[in-house]
């Protein structure tokens, strides 16, 4: 990806920028990028790939808004270097839905009103996805614990927890081949991404 | 926020990694090891750290282990994450102090990347692992151009954010010596909210045999300029049965060892009081367990 610097007339500046070529997979698509080592994964995702569903909240590793999955594990993308994605598989919120269907987590957040401003929502969903992938039948306590690194300034968390439990039910029902829950998504989208 | 510009290497062997540190150091530049990055990357973004070279050790093979030797020695490799220890069946069944501390480090997302060894190297006075490893009488194995050496944990942390490593050494593992009896103890942490650093943290690590304490270590988090080993409190327990009097004495000694400062997390007095309370709680629990063991 291209990074543009101010030209402050320093001779060496232009040749000084060390670039690394990396190859990685994001939401199932294989990519190659040329990045400066100090570029953060969050910036590669948002600016290099234009996937602005990954939000930067605090930029200080506290809020979890920037959470993505790296090889299935929740990671704060503001605190990982983009070069470290080399050889790894990234999932962002854009990787949850298919062209025609919302992911059960996205549906759950819509059904249970799991968001207000929506800023924390992508990070919440990815932490929740990592939880449900590892534990399809979480208790409320399990959900609260798994989301304890993701801060929300709006909801008071109650409906977020309900949303994740809703999704867990739905995913279990689907896994058992027992058909969907009432109100299955029609893919019309509900604006879960919030502003970016 | 961006870190300032640096060169980046992700070597595939320990020898290569040490070589990179050595040549950078010899050239008068600063090189930093990148493990979980959960302390280093935030510091670099805030420009508190601005190394010329980052040596990312995440691609080094065979360092993500934690395991027990046949004699009960526990070894934690440099790439073993907090989350690995939180979900460890080995620790759950053999090492109560480590098992209690692991889920209390940071938050679940940070635990997926951060490492125990990185936490020891970072030497934050509020780092929980240093207290745990000091209480257990553990050590750190460092490898440099001249070979390997072992550094006791209480000598490894030399001050706030300072450790005993030479600039061209990498900490390859933390080592916990085998128990001298049945391990007991735990870790208690007072935090303002889940995932916060400790207002006060107390690590108690005991070994007991037939109800008597054979070895005791107590260490404190967040109540001084660096991790505090409450050595006298530990000594007061050795060879004793955990009676209410003995527990009170040790809790008093631990509270005396604390050097808390009043800050946004609480007053010095409150923190010292919490040290006493936590030591009492942990020892009372351990005493009950030892009593049950003796009765069995
Ligand atoms: C929001 C948040 C909350 C946190 N809360 C807590 C908490 O409650 N308790 C707690 O204990 N910690 C907490 N931490 C810190 C966390 O535990 C870090 O993971 C840990 O301090 C550093 O480990 P790391 O592997 O991430 O190291 P890094 O960040 O990669 O490195 C830290 C330092 O150690 C050096 N280093 C790392 N590994 C080695 C090695 N093998 N050899 C030589 N040098 C090495 C690096 O050069 C650097 O100077 C928190 C962090 C965040 C972001
Ligand atoms: S933006 Fe990454 S944790 Fe807040
Ligand atoms: S919905 Fe606004 S921060 Fe969570």
Coordinates of C-alpha atoms and ligand atoms in Angstrom, one line a residue, chain A residues 114-121 124 151-157 160, ligand 3:
Chain A
X114 CA -27.1 -5.1 20.6
X115 CA -25.9 -1.7 19.4
X116 CA -26.6 1.9 19.6
X117 CA -23.9 4.0 17.9
X118 CA -22.4 0.8 16.5
X119 CA -18.8 1.9 17.0
X120 CA -17.8 -1.1 19.2
X121 CA -20.0 -3.6 17.3
X124 CA -17.7 -7.2 19.8
X151 CA -15.6 -1.6 25.7
X152 CA -19.0 -0.1 24.8
X153 CA -19.9 3.4 25.8
X154 CA -23.6 3.1 24.8
X155 CA -25.5 -0.1 25.5
X156 CA -24.6 -1.0 29.1
X157 CA -23.7 -4.5 27.6
X160 CA -24.8 -7.3 23.5
Ligands
LIG3 S1 -22.9 0.8 20.7 FE1 -21.8 2.7 20.9 S2 -19.9 2.1 21.8 FE2 -21.1 0.3 21.8

